Coordinates of C-alpha atoms in Angstrom, one line a residue:
P1 CA 19.6 -18.6 -51.1
V2 CA 18.2 -15.9 -48.9
Q3 CA 18.9 -12.2 -48.8
A4 CA 17.7 -10.2 -45.8
M5 CA 17.4 -6.5 -45.1
F6 CA 16.7 -4.8 -41.8
V7 CA 14.8 -1.5 -41.6
V8 CA 14.2 0.8 -38.7
P9 CA 12.2 3.9 -39.6
K10 CA 13.8 7.3 -39.2
R11 CA 10.4 8.8 -38.3
Q12 CA 10.3 6.8 -35.1
F13 CA 14.0 6.9 -34.2
K14 CA 15.5 10.2 -35.1
K15 CA 19.1 9.4 -33.9
A16 CA 21.2 7.2 -36.2
H17 CA 22.8 5.5 -33.3
D18 CA 19.4 4.3 -32.1
R19 CA 18.5 3.0 -35.5
N20 CA 21.9 1.3 -35.8
K21 CA 21.6 -0.3 -32.4
L22 CA 18.2 -1.9 -33.3
K23 CA 19.4 -3.0 -36.7
R24 CA 22.5 -4.6 -35.1
R25 CA 20.3 -6.5 -32.7
M26 CA 18.0 -7.7 -35.5
R27 CA 20.9 -8.8 -37.7
E28 CA 22.5 -10.7 -34.8
A29 CA 19.3 -12.5 -33.9
Y30 CA 18.8 -13.4 -37.6
R31 CA 22.4 -14.6 -37.9
L32 CA 22.2 -16.9 -35.0
H33 CA 18.9 -18.5 -36.1
K34 CA 19.1 -18.5 -39.9
S35 CA 20.6 -22.0 -40.1
E36 CA 17.2 -23.4 -38.9
F37 CA 15.5 -21.6 -41.8
Y38 CA 18.1 -22.6 -44.4
E39 CA 17.7 -26.3 -43.8
G40 CA 14.4 -26.5 -45.8
L41 CA 15.6 -24.2 -48.5
R42 CA 18.7 -26.0 -49.5
V43 CA 16.7 -28.7 -51.2
T44 CA 15.2 -26.3 -53.6
D45 CA 16.7 -23.7 -56.0
K46 CA 14.4 -21.0 -54.8
K47 CA 15.7 -17.7 -53.7
L48 CA 14.1 -15.5 -51.1
I49 CA 14.4 -11.9 -50.3
L50 CA 13.3 -11.0 -46.7
A51 CA 12.7 -7.5 -45.2
F52 CA 12.5 -7.2 -41.4
I53 CA 10.9 -3.9 -40.5
F54 CA 11.0 -2.7 -36.9
V55 CA 7.6 -1.2 -36.0
G56 CA 8.0 -0.6 -32.2
K57 CA 8.0 2.8 -30.6
K58 CA 10.9 2.3 -28.2
I59 CA 14.2 0.6 -28.2
E60 CA 13.7 -3.1 -27.3
E61 CA 16.1 -5.4 -25.5
Y62 CA 17.9 -8.0 -27.6
S63 CA 15.9 -10.9 -26.0
T64 CA 12.6 -9.3 -27.2
I65 CA 13.9 -8.8 -30.7
E66 CA 15.3 -12.3 -30.8
K67 CA 12.0 -13.9 -29.8
A68 CA 10.2 -11.9 -32.6
I69 CA 12.8 -12.9 -35.2
V70 CA 12.7 -16.6 -34.2
K71 CA 8.9 -16.5 -34.3
E72 CA 9.0 -15.1 -37.9
I73 CA 11.7 -17.5 -39.0
T74 CA 9.5 -20.4 -37.7
S75 CA 6.5 -19.0 -39.5
L76 CA 8.4 -18.6 -42.8
K77 CA 9.9 -22.1 -42.5
Q78 CA 6.4 -23.6 -42.3
Q79 CA 5.2 -21.5 -45.3
A80 CA 8.3 -22.1 -47.5
P81 CA 8.0 -24.4 -50.4
S82 CA 9.9 -27.7 -49.9
A83 CA 10.9 -30.2 -52.5

């Protein structure tokens, strides 16, 4: 029911391996915590498309990215329409 995309701007991170590293960290954090988000959505037939855009200026540790993703998933879960 949910499609997610992860974006890291080329303007901030010139090297592809830096962008890929950040996108991998974002995808992994989302993958581990998406089940919490899916619980409320299974009841409805709604589909969601999410875009996670990295706006930092430096490469962050996985734990920092994970906290931000969990915070956004929690926020979206509260706003999501339930049956």
